[in-house]
């Protein structure tokens, strides 16, 4: 290991004439905003104005010394940690220099001295090396125009924003520039130089990246993939794959942080699809490294193979999230799905579209499957089923799907789900659809439902965003005499039960004008129900009253329409051969007889569920003994008939791995499942590390 770490002042570090700080192409762009600039400025002012402050530690600056960069006579240092601080200090110095050029005050330090010390390599005659700091991509252009021409037109760019912040401070506060310059000289850094081929920049980068803004999982993955490549292939790989991928995923997204999150989300979904495991959002980078090391080497060809695959799937991801397929019908299916906010389905949707592209699915099949997934999600939403297990449901489909009979197997997998993962049948769905509080669902979901009902099988689609949701029976509790008479003696009950349900909701462009009006007034007013272009109002045009019977009649009509839109395939004995061969914690374990299971990539044969239960608990104990012993003292286990150190307290005790701890074997199937699920949760073990075959 040839890493060299020295303490130095930032002035000594930057002012050397024979070096240039180069930000590699794989590094993130300049991210610091006003709060970070304010904090840095406060530290510099404090150090400069207080003689008792000997120094202020700024953090580490880590760079790679590279022998490829000696042709110009200026040594180029590839910065892998510290670019945000170096760039911000450079912007402050530029502002100080500009202020010195404008002010009539006299200071010991001159504009020229500041620029030659911090900004320019004054003896370099080459335009590519005469500026000490070389940023990457758009940052480079903006920064160099600011340095050379004082150009500040691009006011939305962080570089210009922060430069102008420093200028505003100087012009409004008129500080002592000598104090600021003195404060700069007190800034200390740890100067960490690495040698390519001898040190591992990635490991050092991970351990030292503790200051400034947190890197996203995407930042860490990008650095991991590209960091130890030689400069030329590194640049080619970045510009051919990573940069276009990053740009593609940021279409129509104005905020930088959102762009980064979307890229991190894509990488997580890609990892789920490829590894068939669900990483925590905070551990995507760590899991990605494990995945990479299990599939690829650090050769240039392997890196480009991975990047090519990532780039291909990023295009698919963009199609899914933006609804931009070449086929309009498929695009509309994705747009419709996205209104339900089911990003947990993205890994499965990526697989479907990839297989469609590769010819495993034709157009009619993929559109049917997208409709099927939409139906599954919407029915569960209406029936108020939990969404926290959906990522595991969709992962199970990826694991179990048979590409030779795609449609039938996906149907069967969904129909075979039980318990909280079930696909609600027509009876359950219709009952829930009639009585569900649709109005108080989030606005995106309720608009989606009304839009689908309104536009089903219509050639002229109505843009529901131009309309508001109207309660036919008014929301007010202070109902008029006309409304009370219309609703009957039980008007309070009717109002409380059906107010926000689908039978009482419609669309109108005149919500504020309808208000508390009677039903007849709402029907006959100008552009009221009778004259409405909204098809949802067709059944209202000839009614003379609005009461419980009419609400339920309309609700049943709309529920029958909902059964067509959000369909459920019929179970058929002919599908029996496609029954899932795997079960998870979201399934009903009653009557299941496992034959084997996979835990942490190791296979185990079992006789029955009890054998699986005892063997798996022993493995969990051996996996993390101290944590296991702590977990079973948790009140969640103390309140269950789970274990004891006294076997006589149990009906059918089983000792866990000679530990002196006994578990109860005499439990029904789902009680065993619940105990295992709770252990996995408390031990923080991913459920996807367990695959049960029966």
XYZ file of C-alpha atoms in Angstrom:
694
model
C 0.000 0.000 0.000
C 1.612 3.270 -1.110
C -1.037 5.664 0.189
C 0.565 8.836 1.577
C -1.371 11.016 4.047
C -0.026 14.395 5.164
C -1.547 17.347 6.979
C -1.379 20.588 5.007
C -3.035 23.989 4.855
C -5.489 24.379 1.998
C -3.409 27.293 0.684
C -0.216 25.220 0.542
C -2.159 22.377 -1.007
C -3.787 24.388 -3.808
C -1.125 26.973 -4.646
C 1.532 24.562 -5.983
C 2.308 25.574 -9.549
C 2.888 22.188 -11.119
C -0.473 20.546 -10.484
C -4.085 20.605 -11.584
C -7.051 19.081 -9.752
C -9.104 17.042 -12.198
C -12.575 15.781 -11.301
C -12.966 12.378 -13.009
C -15.925 11.858 -15.327
C -17.547 9.350 -12.970
C -17.756 11.831 -10.079
C -21.026 13.594 -9.337
C -21.428 17.188 -10.434
C -21.014 20.121 -8.055
C -23.769 19.784 -5.469
C -23.164 22.224 -2.663
C -25.925 24.735 -2.040
C -26.307 27.864 0.068
C -26.429 26.125 3.507
C -23.060 24.421 2.928
C -21.556 27.687 1.618
C -22.848 29.587 4.653
C -21.295 27.032 6.994
C -17.913 27.180 5.231
C -17.948 30.986 5.195
C -18.801 31.071 8.912
C -15.812 28.807 9.684
C -13.444 30.937 7.578
C -14.648 34.188 9.193
C -14.257 32.729 12.679
C -10.714 31.518 11.936
C -9.715 34.819 10.320
C -11.115 37.137 12.987
C -10.009 35.189 16.067
C -6.274 34.948 16.711
C -6.858 32.223 19.326
C -8.155 29.907 16.591
C -4.969 28.299 15.314
C -6.571 26.232 12.569
C -9.806 24.754 11.292
C -9.905 21.188 9.989
C -11.727 20.934 6.673
C -11.519 17.186 6.102
C -9.610 14.956 3.714
C -8.803 15.472 0.066
C -8.111 12.178 -1.656
C -6.661 11.971 -5.139
C -4.930 9.565 -7.497
C -1.491 10.422 -8.845
C -1.496 9.297 -12.449
C 1.559 8.972 -14.681
C -0.571 9.449 -17.799
C -0.703 13.192 -17.271
C 2.856 14.492 -17.546
C 2.874 15.554 -21.229
C 1.857 19.177 -20.498
C 4.323 19.616 -17.658
C 1.462 19.953 -15.173
C 0.782 17.002 -12.902
C -2.901 16.112 -12.925
C -4.422 14.805 -9.698
C -7.682 12.884 -10.042
C -9.804 13.948 -7.064
C -11.969 11.182 -5.640
C -12.977 12.941 -2.412
C -12.948 16.675 -1.747
C -14.168 18.243 -4.981
C -17.102 20.011 -3.283
C -14.782 21.782 -0.824
C -12.115 22.667 -3.407
C -14.754 24.043 -5.797
C -16.516 26.092 -3.110
C -13.248 27.614 -1.879
C -12.400 28.495 -5.494
C -15.782 30.240 -5.880
C -15.233 32.218 -2.672
C -11.764 33.273 -3.860
C -13.184 34.335 -7.252
C -15.788 36.451 -5.452
C -13.104 37.969 -3.190
C -10.965 38.785 -6.240
C -13.915 40.393 -8.035
C -14.751 42.400 -4.909
C -11.138 43.634 -4.691
C -11.429 44.795 -8.295
C -14.547 46.832 -7.472
C -13.869 48.267 -4.007
C -11.948 51.437 -3.242
C -10.794 50.009 0.082
C -7.146 49.007 0.429
C -6.118 45.556 1.622
C -2.800 43.756 2.025
C -3.825 40.973 -0.352
C -4.354 41.830 -4.005
C -6.721 40.474 -6.636
C -3.795 39.156 -8.676
C -2.258 37.421 -5.663
C -5.513 35.587 -4.867
C -6.034 34.475 -8.467
C -2.459 33.270 -8.913
C -2.482 31.448 -5.597
C -5.847 29.671 -5.821
C -7.213 29.865 -9.379
C -4.481 29.884 -12.035
C -1.350 27.931 -12.850
C 0.263 31.230 -13.818
C 3.243 29.728 -15.648
C 1.244 27.272 -17.731
C 0.830 28.259 -21.368
C -1.663 25.500 -22.191
C -5.397 26.422 -22.013
C -6.244 22.945 -20.730
C -3.989 23.331 -17.678
C -3.836 27.069 -16.892
C -6.802 26.801 -14.492
C -5.991 24.822 -11.351
C -9.398 23.145 -11.122
C -10.857 21.124 -13.990
C -14.456 20.117 -13.328
C -16.527 17.583 -15.215
C -19.211 17.867 -17.906
C -21.467 20.957 -17.664
C -19.654 22.134 -14.524
C -16.434 22.537 -16.515
C -18.015 24.867 -19.073
C -19.786 27.016 -16.467
C -16.760 27.279 -14.171
C -14.266 28.114 -16.934
C -16.566 30.801 -18.366
C -16.848 32.302 -14.891
C -13.053 32.268 -14.397
C -12.100 33.541 -17.852
C -14.980 35.906 -18.664
C -16.857 36.543 -15.417
C -19.922 35.013 -17.067
C -22.852 34.533 -14.636
C -25.815 34.163 -17.021
C -26.611 30.566 -16.019
C -28.110 31.576 -12.666
C -29.826 28.210 -12.119
C -26.481 26.389 -11.950
C -25.087 25.676 -8.472
C -21.696 27.142 -9.396
C -23.213 30.497 -10.343
C -25.714 30.452 -7.468
C -22.968 29.989 -4.901
C -20.622 32.492 -6.533
C -23.417 35.085 -6.474
C -24.156 34.227 -2.834
C -20.536 35.018 -1.934
C -20.650 38.218 -4.026
C -23.883 39.348 -2.327
C -22.290 38.763 1.071
C -19.160 40.753 0.188
C -21.056 43.670 -1.369
C -23.582 43.926 1.458
C -21.279 43.296 4.442
C -18.028 44.857 3.156
C -15.904 42.521 5.292
C -12.172 42.780 5.828
C -10.766 40.725 2.934
C -7.474 40.304 4.763
C -9.350 38.571 7.584
C -11.015 36.220 5.111
C -7.679 35.540 3.432
C -6.132 34.857 6.848
C -9.017 32.499 7.637
C -8.401 30.637 4.385
C -4.764 30.135 5.342
C -5.854 28.445 8.595
C -7.928 25.790 6.846
C -6.241 22.404 7.219
C -6.808 19.252 5.187
C -5.437 15.743 5.200
C -3.682 15.403 1.844
C -4.167 11.757 0.811
C -2.375 10.688 -2.370
C -2.923 7.263 -3.930
C -0.971 5.424 -6.583
C -2.928 3.701 -9.336
C -2.402 -0.038 -9.288
C -0.997 -0.002 -5.757
C -3.871 1.383 -3.661
C -7.588 0.573 -3.696
C -9.234 3.973 -4.231
C -12.732 2.597 -3.730
C -12.098 1.231 -0.233
C -10.357 4.424 0.837
C -13.114 6.520 -0.711
C -15.797 4.579 1.198
C -14.028 4.982 4.529
C -13.243 8.680 4.128
C -16.413 10.010 2.482
C -17.767 11.558 5.655
C -18.005 15.283 4.915
C -20.113 17.453 2.636
C -23.324 16.113 1.114
C -24.084 12.422 1.404
C -23.485 10.407 -1.723
C -26.463 8.533 -3.100
C -26.385 4.800 -3.699
C -26.094 5.606 -7.421
C -23.020 7.795 -6.780
C -21.328 4.989 -4.879
C -22.156 2.390 -7.533
C -20.916 4.623 -10.356
C -17.635 5.217 -8.549
C -17.277 1.513 -7.767
C -17.728 0.508 -11.407
C -15.517 3.153 -12.990
C -12.974 4.266 -10.411
C -10.090 1.887 -11.062
C -10.326 1.891 -14.870
C -7.581 3.596 -16.839
C -8.534 7.196 -17.766
C -9.213 6.667 -21.484
C -11.475 3.569 -21.269
C -13.036 5.077 -18.142
C -14.082 8.172 -20.087
C -15.336 6.094 -23.027
C -17.409 3.826 -20.776
C -18.831 6.760 -18.858
C -19.767 8.696 -21.987
C -21.154 5.680 -23.848
C -23.247 4.194 -21.037
C -23.458 5.943 -17.686
C -23.935 9.565 -18.741
C -26.659 8.818 -21.349
C -28.367 6.544 -18.807
C -28.303 9.318 -16.201
C -29.665 11.849 -18.685
C -32.410 9.506 -19.871
C -33.680 8.968 -16.343
C -33.796 12.669 -15.534
C -36.135 13.641 -18.393
C -38.809 16.090 -17.228
C -37.511 16.056 -13.634
C -36.337 19.522 -12.576
C -34.794 18.762 -9.180
C -31.296 17.295 -9.036
C -32.023 15.294 -5.888
C -35.026 13.686 -7.579
C -32.855 12.735 -10.542
C -30.381 11.029 -8.255
C -33.089 9.229 -6.351
C -34.610 7.945 -9.578
C -31.239 6.621 -10.696
C -30.739 4.950 -7.308
C -34.268 3.528 -7.516
C -33.548 2.134 -10.976
C -30.332 0.493 -9.787
C -32.211 -1.074 -6.867
C -34.917 -2.419 -9.184
C -32.271 -3.745 -11.574
C -30.544 -5.453 -8.647
C -33.829 -7.027 -7.487
C -34.436 -8.398 -10.976
C -30.924 -9.754 -11.417
C -30.198 -11.050 -7.912
C -33.802 -12.011 -7.063
C -33.388 -10.469 -3.622
C -34.814 -7.250 -2.195
C -32.094 -5.020 -0.713
C -32.823 -2.264 1.750
C -32.656 1.143 0.102
C -29.711 2.027 2.322
C -27.725 -1.080 1.358
C -28.158 -1.130 -2.433
C -24.492 -0.271 -2.923
C -23.243 -3.058 -0.649
C -25.560 -5.598 -2.269
C -24.586 -4.376 -5.733
C -20.917 -5.035 -4.959
C -21.757 -8.591 -3.875
C -23.779 -9.115 -7.045
C -20.982 -7.707 -9.210
C -18.293 -9.826 -7.594
C -20.391 -12.976 -8.069
C -20.923 -12.332 -11.795
C -18.105 -10.170 -13.132
C -14.376 -9.506 -12.909
C -12.726 -6.071 -12.964
C -11.680 -6.466 -16.589
C -12.620 -3.765 -19.071
C -14.755 -6.232 -21.049
C -16.727 -7.315 -17.986
C -17.295 -3.731 -16.880
C -18.573 -2.830 -20.333
C -20.752 -5.951 -20.379
C -22.416 -4.860 -17.136
C -22.732 -1.253 -18.295
C -24.311 -2.372 -21.561
C -26.866 -4.423 -19.636
C -27.581 -1.540 -17.259
C -28.015 0.805 -20.198
C -30.459 -1.590 -21.897
C -32.582 -1.898 -18.768
C -32.440 1.856 -18.128
C -34.156 2.362 -21.487
C -36.828 -0.146 -20.447
C -37.153 1.586 -17.066
C -37.644 4.903 -18.825
C -40.376 3.385 -20.997
C -42.151 2.099 -17.883
C -41.861 5.224 -15.740
C -42.563 7.738 -18.516
C -44.951 5.639 -20.635
C -42.828 6.085 -23.765
C -42.984 2.800 -25.641
C -42.991 2.815 -29.441
C -46.393 1.130 -29.268
C -49.051 3.594 -28.079
C -51.233 0.922 -26.475
C -48.343 -0.378 -24.353
C -47.399 3.208 -23.438
C -50.943 3.842 -22.224
C -50.865 0.671 -20.125
C -47.726 1.863 -18.338
C -49.179 5.355 -17.848
C -52.279 3.795 -16.313
C -50.232 1.573 -13.997
C -48.142 4.517 -12.830
C -51.272 6.301 -11.624
C -51.493 3.571 -8.982
C -47.951 4.319 -7.715
C -46.861 0.680 -7.899
C -43.125 1.180 -8.287
C -42.649 -2.065 -6.327
C -43.745 -3.799 -9.537
C -40.998 -2.197 -11.651
C -38.599 -5.188 -11.525
C -41.382 -7.439 -12.839
C -42.447 -4.862 -15.433
C -38.831 -4.585 -16.597
C -38.729 -8.347 -17.074
C -42.033 -8.354 -18.970
C -40.923 -5.625 -21.345
C -37.502 -7.209 -21.845
C -39.125 -10.547 -22.692
C -41.562 -8.753 -24.996
C -38.609 -7.126 -26.784
C -36.879 -10.517 -27.054
C -39.957 -12.233 -28.490
C -41.080 -14.307 -25.490
C -44.290 -12.257 -25.363
C -46.327 -10.779 -28.194
C -48.163 -7.464 -27.993
C -51.538 -8.906 -27.008
C -49.908 -10.988 -24.263
C -47.967 -8.147 -22.658
C -50.970 -5.790 -22.747
C -53.111 -8.506 -21.138
C -50.524 -9.116 -18.414
C -50.210 -5.388 -17.691
C -54.005 -5.226 -17.358
C -53.896 -8.257 -15.066
C -51.287 -6.677 -12.776
C -53.301 -3.449 -12.717
C -56.436 -5.400 -11.764
C -54.598 -7.244 -9.002
C -53.299 -4.008 -7.484
C -56.579 -2.066 -7.800
C -58.724 -4.839 -6.339
C -56.394 -5.045 -3.366
C -56.519 -1.259 -2.969
C -60.329 -1.238 -2.933
C -60.415 -4.141 -0.466
C -57.949 -2.240 1.745
C -55.370 -5.028 1.731
C -51.839 -4.153 2.912
C -49.288 -3.118 0.300
C -46.115 -3.870 2.268
C -45.826 -7.417 0.898
C -46.369 -6.560 -2.772
C -42.646 -6.341 -3.547
C -42.303 -9.952 -2.394
C -45.336 -11.015 -4.435
C -43.893 -9.505 -7.606
C -40.473 -11.001 -6.873
C -42.082 -14.429 -6.477
C -43.582 -14.024 -9.953
C -40.134 -13.284 -11.402
C -38.778 -16.415 -9.723
C -41.615 -18.718 -10.747
C -42.678 -17.523 -14.192
C -42.476 -20.023 -17.024
C -41.453 -18.141 -20.182
C -42.876 -20.945 -22.344
C -46.390 -20.354 -20.965
C -46.227 -16.807 -19.652
C -49.902 -15.873 -19.428
C -51.180 -19.057 -17.819
C -48.431 -19.211 -15.197
C -48.723 -15.560 -14.203
C -52.489 -15.952 -13.871
C -52.055 -19.036 -11.739
C -49.375 -17.525 -9.514
C -51.645 -14.578 -8.688
C -54.741 -16.747 -8.227
C -52.801 -19.030 -5.918
C -51.944 -16.204 -3.509
C -53.699 -16.440 -0.147
C -54.137 -14.328 2.953
C -52.917 -10.751 2.764
C -51.403 -11.407 -0.682
C -54.678 -12.665 -2.201
C -56.288 -11.570 -5.457
C -59.799 -10.527 -4.256
C -62.575 -12.409 -6.032
C -65.621 -10.783 -7.645
C -67.822 -11.040 -4.554
C -65.273 -9.489 -2.186
C -64.308 -6.812 -4.695
C -67.872 -5.798 -5.597
C -68.969 -5.517 -1.965
C -65.925 -3.399 -1.126
C -66.289 -1.258 -4.265
C -69.878 -0.348 -3.361
C -69.109 0.657 0.236
C -65.476 1.891 0.048
C -64.832 5.535 0.916
C -63.537 6.506 -2.524
C -63.559 10.254 -1.950
C -61.024 10.195 0.896
C -58.521 8.047 -0.986
C -55.554 10.061 -2.231
C -56.469 12.350 -5.107
C -54.403 10.432 -7.654
C -56.192 7.148 -6.885
C -59.737 8.524 -6.842
C -59.196 10.421 -10.104
C -57.744 7.244 -11.614
C -60.828 5.195 -10.603
C -63.323 7.747 -11.937
C -61.294 8.169 -15.128
C -61.276 4.418 -15.816
C -65.032 4.183 -15.184
C -65.752 7.214 -17.351
C -63.544 6.283 -20.307
C -63.997 2.498 -20.454
C -64.638 1.447 -24.075
C -65.019 5.089 -25.139
C -63.498 6.400 -28.357
C -63.551 10.002 -27.098
C -61.584 10.087 -23.854
C -62.513 12.636 -21.201
C -59.653 14.373 -19.398
C -60.860 14.063 -15.814
C -58.189 16.498 -14.613
C -60.349 19.259 -16.097
C -63.256 18.237 -13.850
C -63.863 18.164 -10.113
C -65.443 15.416 -8.041
C -69.047 16.174 -7.110
C -71.080 14.641 -4.295
C -74.588 14.125 -5.677
C -75.947 14.077 -2.114
C -74.129 17.128 -0.642
C -71.296 16.841 1.872
C -72.829 19.347 4.280
C -74.297 17.934 7.480
C -76.816 20.778 7.429
C -78.995 19.198 4.745
C -81.929 21.149 3.355
C -85.557 20.112 3.895
C -85.684 18.923 0.268
C -82.723 16.620 0.787
C -84.040 15.218 4.058
C -87.374 14.451 2.417
C -85.628 12.830 -0.549
C -83.466 10.623 1.681
C -86.325 9.668 4.005
C -86.609 9.161 7.746
C -83.181 7.497 7.941
C -81.470 10.433 6.229
C -78.709 10.640 8.845
C -77.861 6.955 8.366
C -77.967 7.232 4.556
C -75.827 10.371 4.573
C -73.240 8.876 6.921
C -72.994 5.523 5.120
C -73.005 6.496 1.442
C -71.737 10.090 1.266
C -68.211 9.301 -0.002
C -69.002 6.026 -1.801
C -68.874 5.491 -5.553
C -72.674 5.529 -5.916
C -72.784 9.149 -4.721
C -69.757 10.493 -6.629
C -69.525 11.903 -10.128
C -67.581 14.444 -12.189
C -68.545 18.010 -13.008
C -66.985 21.204 -14.252
C -69.265 23.271 -12.024
C -68.690 21.948 -8.520
C -68.914 25.294 -6.704
C -72.171 26.190 -8.455
C -73.892 22.916 -7.544
C -73.031 22.964 -3.842
C -76.045 22.307 -1.607
C -78.651 22.464 -4.389
C -81.393 19.841 -4.458
C -81.077 16.898 -6.802
C -83.608 18.337 -9.287
C -81.745 21.658 -9.326
C -78.435 19.888 -9.937
C -80.048 17.883 -12.713
C -81.769 20.751 -14.523
C -79.392 23.687 -14.019
C -77.401 24.948 -16.993
C -74.766 22.287 -17.739
C -76.164 20.171 -14.913
C -76.438 16.380 -14.933
C -78.990 16.380 -17.784
C -76.729 18.399 -20.119
C -73.435 16.896 -18.938
C -70.970 15.374 -21.437
C -69.775 13.089 -18.627
C -70.940 9.505 -19.168
C -70.962 8.882 -15.419
C -73.963 11.223 -15.322
C -76.032 9.343 -17.915
C -77.968 7.377 -15.294
C -78.872 10.623 -13.494
C -80.476 12.441 -16.419
C -84.017 11.094 -16.028
C -84.174 10.490 -12.282
C -86.629 12.508 -10.197
C -85.180 11.775 -6.780
C -81.963 10.713 -5.097
C -82.149 8.320 -2.162
C -80.596 5.159 -0.745
C -82.193 2.931 -3.371
C -80.881 5.054 -6.262
C -77.424 5.331 -4.702
C -77.188 1.546 -4.387
C -78.631 1.006 -7.873
C -75.998 3.289 -9.402
C -73.261 1.804 -7.198
C -74.147 -1.693 -8.411
C -74.058 -0.558 -12.044
C -70.625 1.001 -11.549
C -69.408 -2.034 -9.587
C -70.449 -4.321 -12.457
C -68.503 -2.058 -14.806
C -65.534 -2.227 -12.400
C -65.639 -6.036 -12.577
C -65.108 -5.752 -16.336
C -62.334 -3.169 -16.117
C -60.414 -4.731 -13.226
C -61.036 -8.352 -14.093
C -59.946 -11.492 -12.309
C -59.182 -14.645 -14.318
C -61.392 -17.604 -13.538
C -59.796 -20.516 -11.748
C -59.710 -23.638 -13.878
C -58.655 -27.179 -13.044
C -56.740 -27.101 -16.306
C -54.417 -24.610 -14.611
C -53.563 -27.095 -11.862
C -50.183 -27.970 -13.351
C -49.116 -24.330 -12.939
C -49.619 -24.164 -9.180
C -46.730 -22.382 -7.492
C -43.949 -24.626 -6.231
C -42.825 -22.023 -3.705
C -44.405 -20.518 -0.604
C -43.501 -17.446 1.417
C -44.622 -15.711 4.580
C -47.476 -13.995 2.715
C -49.007 -17.385 1.787
C -51.313 -19.675 3.754
C -49.246 -22.647 4.982
C -52.234 -24.801 5.940
C -51.908 -28.265 4.428
C -48.527 -27.500 2.826
C -45.849 -30.193 2.977
C -42.399 -28.829 2.124
C -39.758 -31.133 0.684
C -36.769 -28.767 0.861
C -35.730 -25.189 1.451
C -32.885 -22.866 0.530
C -31.456 -20.577 3.232
C -28.525 -18.247 2.599
C -27.887 -20.072 -0.704
C -27.602 -23.506 0.991
C -30.041 -26.368 0.257
C -31.705 -28.464 2.964
C -33.994 -31.495 2.591
C -36.923 -31.808 5.024
C -39.616 -34.403 5.792
C -42.439 -32.043 6.659
C -43.243 -28.585 7.995
C -42.268 -29.402 11.588
C -38.886 -30.652 10.391
C -38.436 -27.428 8.389
C -39.487 -25.346 11.419
C -36.998 -26.905 13.837
C -34.142 -27.045 11.331
C -34.592 -23.431 10.238
C -34.753 -22.109 13.814
C -31.521 -23.987 14.567
C -29.917 -22.349 11.529
C -31.115 -18.919 12.667
C -29.599 -19.555 16.096
C -26.272 -20.642 14.593
C -26.304 -17.698 12.181
C -26.319 -15.085 14.973
C -26.332 -16.650 18.452
C -26.078 -13.519 20.596
C -28.724 -11.657 18.639
C -30.996 -14.726 18.655
C -30.762 -15.009 22.450
C -31.590 -11.322 22.772
C -34.500 -11.488 20.347
C -36.318 -14.373 22.045
C -36.458 -12.273 25.227
C -38.479 -9.696 23.273
C -42.036 -9.240 24.539
C -43.357 -10.272 21.115
C -41.974 -13.753 21.816
C -42.650 -13.755 25.541
C -46.347 -13.327 24.738
C -46.296 -16.336 22.402
C -46.047 -20.055 23.120
C -42.617 -20.192 21.514
C -39.719 -21.319 23.682
C -38.484 -22.037 27.190
C -35.344 -23.129 29.020
C -37.518 -25.636 30.889
C -38.720 -28.382 28.504
C -41.397 -29.525 30.967
C -43.252 -26.262 30.303
C -43.818 -27.284 26.668
C -46.034 -30.010 25.201
C -43.565 -31.177 22.528
C -40.174 -29.553 23.220
C -37.285 -29.463 20.750
C -33.812 -28.311 21.805
C -32.224 -25.760 19.480
C -28.654 -26.818 18.588
C -27.611 -27.968 22.098
C -28.302 -24.440 23.345
C -30.408 -25.317 26.366
C -33.301 -23.489 24.704
C -36.387 -25.487 23.757
C -39.065 -24.558 21.251
C -42.635 -25.812 21.066
C -43.220 -28.121 18.080
C -46.946 -28.646 18.650
C -48.177 -25.611 16.696
C -50.419 -25.301 13.672
C -48.883 -24.454 10.302
C -49.610 -20.746 10.343
C -48.401 -20.325 13.942
C -45.065 -21.809 12.851
C -45.037 -19.457 9.887
C -45.726 -16.448 12.127
C -42.909 -17.376 14.528
C -40.439 -17.718 11.661
C -41.595 -14.474 10.086
C -41.149 -12.680 13.411
C -37.658 -14.162 13.865
C -36.616 -13.024 10.385
C -37.929 -9.537 11.131
C -36.258 -9.235 14.551
C -32.955 -10.664 13.297
C -33.147 -8.320 10.286
C -32.758 -11.169 7.806
C -34.235 -10.652 4.371
C -37.195 -12.943 3.746
C -35.800 -13.524 0.270
C -32.882 -15.423 1.806
C -35.428 -18.213 2.337
C -37.026 -20.242 -0.467
C -39.371 -23.078 0.518
C -40.186 -25.803 -2.014
C -43.060 -28.243 -1.665
